[in-house]
């Protein structure tokens, strides 16, 4: 069966809902959001509908449906749990040409209610013609992830400028090119980043200058790609990955994540393995500036979170000095990702009230860390870049007063299909790791919370291999 998709104006119009249960309540909610005046006919109401009645949001007729309930109705929904009664409502409504929907009974419907992705004033309605509401909901969930929450604000902004743009560009083609440039360029991005005022000003400026390509200077997205599992990307990261012209990525970014970058975007590997700095940090900073000045949308993709041991701050410092627009997208940092996937809560009421993140990077064979802070009790220590320095790390912690029996874990390639977790005491961990063929990246967690893994481990990648 094919339906014609339409959007219907119900502001202040009377709609009839027959039935007072949870399903009816859902439909009533949607009608009210569209501004309808709703009458519910049902002997009894569920809690949500009683509350609405008490608040005066709906009119309630506490009895069974009667033919005259349809008088004056613009639309009718039958949502009782009695198929015969629903059928009778539908037949009477159809006799009077009143659009009617019978819940879960497409045969008796003259209209169906789609699943909706609501970014008012933008609304995306999805229908499977009644064949599979579950599939419609699944599609809706996918679209929810693809369409930024700020689309509503974008549409509202474009609506507000519509007349002025029409005046400015008489030619339909020029108008279309202008709006396309707005949608694909910095104006939209500013709005998505919550900089509504800047977006408005940029749009006004572009219009004043009469240019079809507002703000053709490029921009940089500094994006955290998380610790490895592509499912841990944020919606915003994914969206920017799909619109960038060029991507500069680190060694730590997993191939499965790079696969999600726009297919035709240029890919540049900028390092850095521990001893092989592909491009020095300064060269990366300069490259970002040059590419953005060429007008490119540059994705700077970093493992984990860009602001945690990622030198993200330095990179955008250079951008800001050159006045280049940028935005920063947080990612799940290795400590969070590895801890979660290893079943080790970083804090816990009984074991750790604080958590510190440090790097265990060796400089001339030693680690420059504030050891007194690290050996505090009831604290978890997460150590990044600590593989080659592991023996030094454990030895120093013990020397500075941490009990040698403190539980410790090393997580190799956390959150990925190759994750391995080694647990031991602080004293025993280096030996255990030395006996295995362990590869970076690894994260070390030291503290009583490591004990919880015994009960809380849930992720067993070996099972699915
Ligand atoms: N910005 C990143 C950290 C960069 S430093 C973040 O927020 O996660 C690089 C270090 O991160 C590695 O040496 C390692 O200690 C840690 N790391 C990153 N990904 C990891 C992973 N999947 N498993 C274990 N450790 C990881």
Tab-separated table of C-alpha atoms in Angstrom, residues 135-455:
chain	number	residue	atom	x	y	z
A	135	UNK	CA	12.307	-0.834	10.895
A	136	UNK	CA	11.070	2.762	10.757
A	137	UNK	CA	12.291	3.305	14.305
A	138	UNK	CA	15.660	1.802	13.448
A	139	UNK	CA	16.019	4.113	10.469
A	140	UNK	CA	15.030	6.981	12.673
A	141	UNK	CA	17.764	6.103	15.153
A	142	UNK	CA	20.299	6.118	12.302
A	143	UNK	CA	19.135	9.496	11.071
A	144	UNK	CA	19.200	10.880	14.598
A	145	UNK	CA	22.926	10.188	14.631
A	146	UNK	CA	23.505	11.755	11.206
A	147	UNK	CA	21.516	14.959	11.494
A	148	UNK	CA	23.093	17.327	13.998
A	149	UNK	CA	20.835	18.513	16.774
A	150	UNK	CA	21.510	22.085	15.646
A	151	UNK	CA	19.805	21.607	12.262
A	152	UNK	CA	16.675	23.208	13.655
A	153	UNK	CA	18.607	26.338	14.530
A	154	UNK	CA	20.262	26.308	11.132
A	155	UNK	CA	16.889	26.128	9.403
A	156	UNK	CA	15.566	28.920	11.575
A	157	UNK	CA	18.569	31.107	10.705
A	158	UNK	CA	18.146	30.408	7.005
A	159	UNK	CA	14.432	31.123	7.291
A	160	UNK	CA	15.165	34.487	8.888
A	161	UNK	CA	17.466	35.449	6.002
A	162	UNK	CA	15.391	34.010	3.240
A	163	UNK	CA	13.764	37.232	2.093
A	164	UNK	CA	17.010	39.218	2.225
A	165	UNK	CA	18.834	36.593	0.206
A	166	UNK	CA	16.036	36.631	-2.334
A	167	UNK	CA	16.373	40.397	-2.683
A	168	UNK	CA	20.122	40.147	-3.003
A	169	UNK	CA	20.307	37.354	-5.544
A	170	UNK	CA	17.576	37.668	-8.139
A	171	UNK	CA	18.920	34.710	-10.031
A	172	UNK	CA	17.684	31.367	-8.688
A	173	UNK	CA	20.996	29.649	-9.450
A	174	UNK	CA	22.996	32.271	-7.586
A	175	UNK	CA	20.641	31.949	-4.666
A	176	UNK	CA	21.062	28.225	-4.585
A	177	UNK	CA	24.849	28.495	-4.725
A	178	UNK	CA	24.787	30.984	-1.880
A	179	UNK	CA	22.742	28.686	0.325
A	180	UNK	CA	24.875	25.692	-0.555
A	181	UNK	CA	27.965	27.606	0.468
A	182	UNK	CA	26.263	28.482	3.741
A	183	UNK	CA	25.333	24.873	4.397
A	184	UNK	CA	28.728	23.439	3.582
A	185	UNK	CA	30.831	26.177	5.066
A	186	UNK	CA	31.784	27.895	8.255
A	187	UNK	CA	28.393	29.520	8.889
A	188	UNK	CA	26.778	26.146	9.478
A	189	UNK	CA	29.787	24.896	11.387
A	190	UNK	CA	29.748	27.905	13.699
A	191	UNK	CA	26.133	27.193	14.450
A	192	UNK	CA	26.807	23.528	15.130
A	193	UNK	CA	29.602	24.563	17.470
A	194	UNK	CA	27.139	26.707	19.415
A	195	UNK	CA	28.495	30.035	18.127
A	196	UNK	CA	25.131	31.344	16.954
A	197	UNK	CA	26.083	35.006	17.125
A	198	UNK	CA	29.196	34.458	15.015
A	199	UNK	CA	27.165	32.455	12.490
A	200	UNK	CA	24.618	35.224	12.216
A	201	UNK	CA	27.318	37.854	11.774
A	202	UNK	CA	29.135	35.774	9.141
A	203	UNK	CA	25.939	35.233	7.192
A	204	UNK	CA	25.048	38.920	7.345
A	205	UNK	CA	28.550	39.832	6.197
A	206	UNK	CA	28.512	37.391	3.309
A	207	UNK	CA	25.202	38.826	2.241
A	208	UNK	CA	26.404	42.408	2.451
A	209	UNK	CA	29.384	41.558	0.315
A	210	UNK	CA	27.034	39.875	-2.101
A	211	UNK	CA	29.349	36.939	-2.458
A	212	UNK	CA	28.044	33.523	-3.273
A	213	UNK	CA	30.803	31.858	-1.306
A	214	UNK	CA	30.665	33.215	2.194
A	215	UNK	CA	33.951	32.959	4.027
A	216	UNK	CA	35.907	30.851	1.626
A	217	UNK	CA	38.759	30.484	4.118
A	218	UNK	CA	39.063	26.932	5.307
A	219	UNK	CA	38.839	25.638	8.815
A	220	UNK	CA	40.301	22.971	11.018
A	221	UNK	CA	38.511	20.318	13.002
A	222	UNK	CA	40.621	18.970	15.816
A	223	UNK	CA	38.880	15.696	16.483
A	224	UNK	CA	39.394	13.002	19.093
A	225	UNK	CA	39.003	9.582	17.514
A	226	UNK	CA	38.823	7.671	20.790
A	227	UNK	CA	40.965	4.719	21.787
A	228	UNK	CA	40.288	2.370	18.886
A	229	UNK	CA	36.772	0.973	18.747
A	230	UNK	CA	34.987	2.973	16.008
A	231	UNK	CA	31.743	2.708	17.975
A	232	UNK	CA	33.245	5.092	20.499
A	233	UNK	CA	33.359	8.025	18.086
A	234	UNK	CA	31.020	10.903	18.831
A	235	UNK	CA	28.292	11.905	16.384
A	236	UNK	CA	30.066	15.183	15.783
A	237	UNK	CA	33.376	13.465	15.075
A	238	UNK	CA	31.705	11.247	12.495
A	239	UNK	CA	29.947	14.144	10.819
A	240	UNK	CA	33.127	16.193	10.483
A	241	UNK	CA	35.021	13.127	9.286
A	242	UNK	CA	32.502	12.835	6.497
A	243	UNK	CA	32.810	16.386	5.282
A	244	UNK	CA	36.538	17.066	5.501
A	245	UNK	CA	38.609	17.619	2.334
A	246	UNK	CA	41.818	16.361	3.856
A	247	UNK	CA	42.744	14.418	6.967
A	248	UNK	CA	45.984	14.555	8.956
A	249	UNK	CA	46.104	11.565	11.251
A	250	UNK	CA	48.314	10.020	13.889
A	251	UNK	CA	49.629	6.514	14.021
A	252	UNK	CA	47.301	5.848	16.938
A	253	UNK	CA	44.172	6.273	14.840
A	254	UNK	CA	42.843	2.797	14.055
A	255	UNK	CA	42.372	1.844	10.373
A	256	UNK	CA	38.720	0.996	11.069
A	257	UNK	CA	38.239	4.611	12.083
A	258	UNK	CA	40.089	6.029	9.090
A	259	UNK	CA	37.733	4.018	6.898
A	260	UNK	CA	34.945	6.266	8.110
A	261	UNK	CA	36.567	9.418	6.733
A	262	UNK	CA	35.007	10.691	3.502
A	263	UNK	CA	36.169	8.363	0.768
A	264	UNK	CA	37.630	11.023	-1.502
A	265	UNK	CA	39.357	13.007	1.241
A	266	UNK	CA	43.113	13.177	0.941
A	267	UNK	CA	44.882	11.265	3.731
A	268	UNK	CA	48.153	12.373	5.286
A	269	UNK	CA	49.913	10.307	7.914
A	270	UNK	CA	51.784	12.675	10.194
A	271	UNK	CA	53.315	10.231	12.692
A	272	UNK	CA	54.142	9.755	15.342
A	273	UNK	CA	55.670	6.531	16.384
A	274	UNK	CA	57.698	6.921	19.568
A	275	UNK	CA	61.064	7.231	17.905
A	276	UNK	CA	60.002	8.168	14.425
A	277	UNK	CA	58.602	11.646	14.275
A	278	UNK	CA	57.244	11.661	10.768
A	279	UNK	CA	56.659	15.351	10.876
A	280	UNK	CA	57.921	17.517	13.663
A	281	UNK	CA	55.199	19.186	15.694
A	282	UNK	CA	56.025	22.589	14.233
A	283	UNK	CA	55.705	21.252	10.710
A	284	UNK	CA	52.256	19.839	11.552
A	285	UNK	CA	51.148	23.158	13.034
A	286	UNK	CA	52.306	25.000	9.898
A	287	UNK	CA	50.741	22.487	7.556
A	288	UNK	CA	47.370	22.942	9.266
A	289	UNK	CA	47.611	26.687	8.733
A	290	UNK	CA	48.643	26.383	5.071
A	291	UNK	CA	45.870	23.955	4.201
A	292	UNK	CA	43.216	26.052	5.899
A	293	UNK	CA	44.433	29.169	4.089
A	294	UNK	CA	43.990	27.299	0.822
A	295	UNK	CA	40.313	27.080	1.793
A	296	UNK	CA	40.317	23.421	2.785
A	297	UNK	CA	38.297	21.819	5.529
A	298	UNK	CA	41.052	20.077	7.394
A	299	UNK	CA	40.421	17.210	9.753
A	300	UNK	CA	43.128	16.782	12.357
A	301	UNK	CA	42.335	13.343	13.706
A	302	UNK	CA	43.990	12.271	16.934
A	303	UNK	CA	43.824	9.159	19.069
A	304	UNK	CA	41.789	9.413	22.251
A	305	UNK	CA	41.036	12.967	23.299
A	306	UNK	CA	42.957	15.785	21.598
A	307	UNK	CA	43.476	17.676	24.847
A	308	UNK	CA	44.880	14.773	26.839
A	309	UNK	CA	48.553	14.139	26.065
A	310	UNK	CA	47.705	14.987	22.472
A	311	UNK	CA	49.382	18.355	21.935
A	312	UNK	CA	46.052	19.518	20.583
A	313	UNK	CA	46.471	22.760	22.481
A	314	UNK	CA	49.654	23.613	20.627
A	315	UNK	CA	48.115	22.947	17.254
A	316	UNK	CA	45.159	25.225	17.748
A	317	UNK	CA	47.346	27.838	19.338
A	318	UNK	CA	49.026	28.325	15.961
A	319	UNK	CA	45.645	28.388	14.217
A	320	UNK	CA	44.297	30.997	16.549
A	321	UNK	CA	47.402	33.134	15.971
A	322	UNK	CA	46.546	33.096	12.251
A	323	UNK	CA	42.857	33.791	12.780
A	324	UNK	CA	41.821	30.463	11.298
A	325	UNK	CA	38.475	29.091	12.479
A	326	UNK	CA	38.663	25.775	14.266
A	327	UNK	CA	36.648	23.578	16.527
A	328	UNK	CA	37.625	20.860	18.964
A	329	UNK	CA	35.742	17.618	19.332
A	330	UNK	CA	36.468	15.649	22.481
A	331	UNK	CA	37.146	11.955	22.218
A	332	UNK	CA	37.133	9.144	24.706
A	333	UNK	CA	40.572	9.168	26.212
A	334	UNK	CA	42.568	5.944	26.519
A	335	UNK	CA	42.188	5.823	30.300
A	336	UNK	CA	38.383	5.940	30.094
A	337	UNK	CA	38.150	3.571	27.168
A	338	UNK	CA	40.631	1.011	28.485
A	339	UNK	CA	39.234	1.113	32.011
A	340	UNK	CA	35.677	0.597	30.796
A	341	UNK	CA	36.595	-2.245	28.428
A	342	UNK	CA	38.755	-3.901	31.096
A	343	UNK	CA	36.042	-3.724	33.758
A	344	UNK	CA	38.060	-1.418	36.021
A	345	UNK	CA	36.131	1.597	37.333
A	346	UNK	CA	38.606	4.466	37.676
A	347	UNK	CA	36.896	5.696	40.824
A	348	UNK	CA	34.838	3.750	43.322
A	349	UNK	CA	33.350	4.766	46.652
A	350	UNK	CA	35.199	2.035	48.517
A	351	UNK	CA	38.566	2.102	46.756
A	352	UNK	CA	39.427	5.369	45.035
A	353	UNK	CA	38.142	8.891	45.401
A	354	UNK	CA	40.399	10.434	42.814
A	355	UNK	CA	42.180	9.507	39.652
A	356	UNK	CA	45.289	11.021	38.087
A	357	UNK	CA	46.476	10.735	34.505
A	358	UNK	CA	50.232	10.888	33.908
A	359	UNK	CA	52.656	9.942	31.159
A	360	UNK	CA	55.311	7.380	31.868
A	361	UNK	CA	57.524	8.642	29.103
A	362	UNK	CA	61.201	7.968	29.847
A	363	UNK	CA	63.720	10.754	29.567
A	364	UNK	CA	67.315	9.635	29.865
A	365	UNK	CA	66.143	6.474	31.618
A	366	UNK	CA	64.062	8.172	34.295
A	367	UNK	CA	60.585	9.586	34.757
A	368	UNK	CA	59.975	13.115	35.808
A	369	UNK	CA	56.830	12.689	37.908
A	370	UNK	CA	55.493	14.084	41.142
A	371	UNK	CA	55.806	10.763	42.970
A	372	UNK	CA	54.506	11.984	46.331
A	373	UNK	CA	51.185	12.810	44.694
A	374	UNK	CA	51.059	9.478	42.870
A	375	UNK	CA	51.543	7.243	45.901
A	376	UNK	CA	48.576	8.689	47.814
A	377	UNK	CA	46.107	6.072	49.077
A	378	UNK	CA	42.521	5.799	47.743
A	379	UNK	CA	43.604	7.040	44.361
A	380	UNK	CA	43.874	5.484	40.912
A	381	UNK	CA	46.841	6.258	38.695
A	382	UNK	CA	46.460	5.888	34.939
A	383	UNK	CA	49.761	5.911	33.094
A	384	UNK	CA	49.947	6.737	29.390
A	385	UNK	CA	52.995	5.851	27.287
A	386	UNK	CA	54.272	3.627	30.055
A	387	UNK	CA	55.303	0.411	28.299
A	388	UNK	CA	59.043	0.764	27.918
A	389	UNK	CA	59.335	2.510	31.263
A	390	UNK	CA	57.170	-0.001	33.145
A	391	UNK	CA	59.960	-1.431	35.357
A	392	UNK	CA	61.105	2.084	36.280
A	393	UNK	CA	57.549	3.159	37.019
A	394	UNK	CA	56.737	0.243	39.316
A	395	UNK	CA	60.080	0.400	41.093
A	396	UNK	CA	59.798	4.141	41.750
A	397	UNK	CA	56.238	3.880	43.063
A	398	UNK	CA	57.336	1.192	45.527
A	399	UNK	CA	60.430	3.125	46.575
A	400	UNK	CA	58.280	6.187	47.233
A	401	UNK	CA	55.971	4.266	49.539
A	402	UNK	CA	53.255	2.551	47.533
A	403	UNK	CA	52.659	-0.994	48.865
A	404	UNK	CA	54.250	-3.551	46.485
A	405	UNK	CA	51.017	-5.574	46.725
A	406	UNK	CA	48.945	-2.771	45.184
A	407	UNK	CA	47.007	-4.242	42.251
A	408	UNK	CA	48.067	-3.049	38.813
A	409	UNK	CA	46.926	-3.737	35.250
A	410	UNK	CA	48.385	-3.212	31.819
A	411	UNK	CA	45.912	-2.962	28.970
A	412	UNK	CA	47.243	-3.553	25.488
A	413	UNK	CA	45.375	-2.094	22.480
A	414	UNK	CA	42.386	-1.358	24.661
A	415	UNK	CA	38.820	-1.406	23.250
A	416	UNK	CA	39.955	-3.152	20.061
A	417	UNK	CA	39.545	-6.752	18.950
A	418	UNK	CA	43.157	-7.285	20.004
A	419	UNK	CA	42.742	-6.040	23.558
A	420	UNK	CA	44.675	-7.995	26.201
A	421	UNK	CA	44.707	-7.215	29.901
A	422	UNK	CA	47.450	-8.310	32.283
A	423	UNK	CA	46.864	-7.914	35.995
A	424	UNK	CA	49.302	-8.463	38.834
A	425	UNK	CA	50.696	-6.671	41.852
A	426	UNK	CA	52.718	-3.552	41.336
A	427	UNK	CA	55.793	-5.599	42.127
A	428	UNK	CA	54.963	-8.455	39.766
A	429	UNK	CA	53.594	-6.606	36.728
A	430	UNK	CA	56.871	-5.831	34.894
A	431	UNK	CA	57.879	-9.483	34.953
A	432	UNK	CA	54.512	-10.687	33.661
A	433	UNK	CA	54.553	-8.145	30.838
A	434	UNK	CA	58.177	-8.989	29.974
A	435	UNK	CA	57.169	-12.608	29.450
A	436	UNK	CA	54.587	-11.662	26.834
A	437	UNK	CA	55.018	-10.163	23.414
A	438	UNK	CA	53.295	-6.888	24.268
A	439	UNK	CA	52.891	-4.072	21.747
A	440	UNK	CA	52.005	-0.405	22.149
A	441	UNK	CA	49.706	1.269	22.724
A	442	UNK	CA	49.303	0.205	26.293
A	443	UNK	CA	47.870	1.850	29.348
A	444	UNK	CA	48.776	1.065	32.948
A	445	UNK	CA	46.280	1.372	35.775
A	446	UNK	CA	47.523	1.218	39.352
A	447	UNK	CA	45.230	1.098	42.380
A	448	UNK	CA	42.817	-0.969	44.416
A	449	UNK	CA	40.112	-0.566	41.737
A	450	UNK	CA	41.994	-3.092	39.580
A	451	UNK	CA	40.623	-5.822	41.876
A	452	UNK	CA	37.119	-5.099	40.607
A	453	UNK	CA	38.009	-6.484	37.212
A	454	UNK	CA	37.593	-9.988	38.572
A	455	UNK	CA	33.872	-9.342	38.924
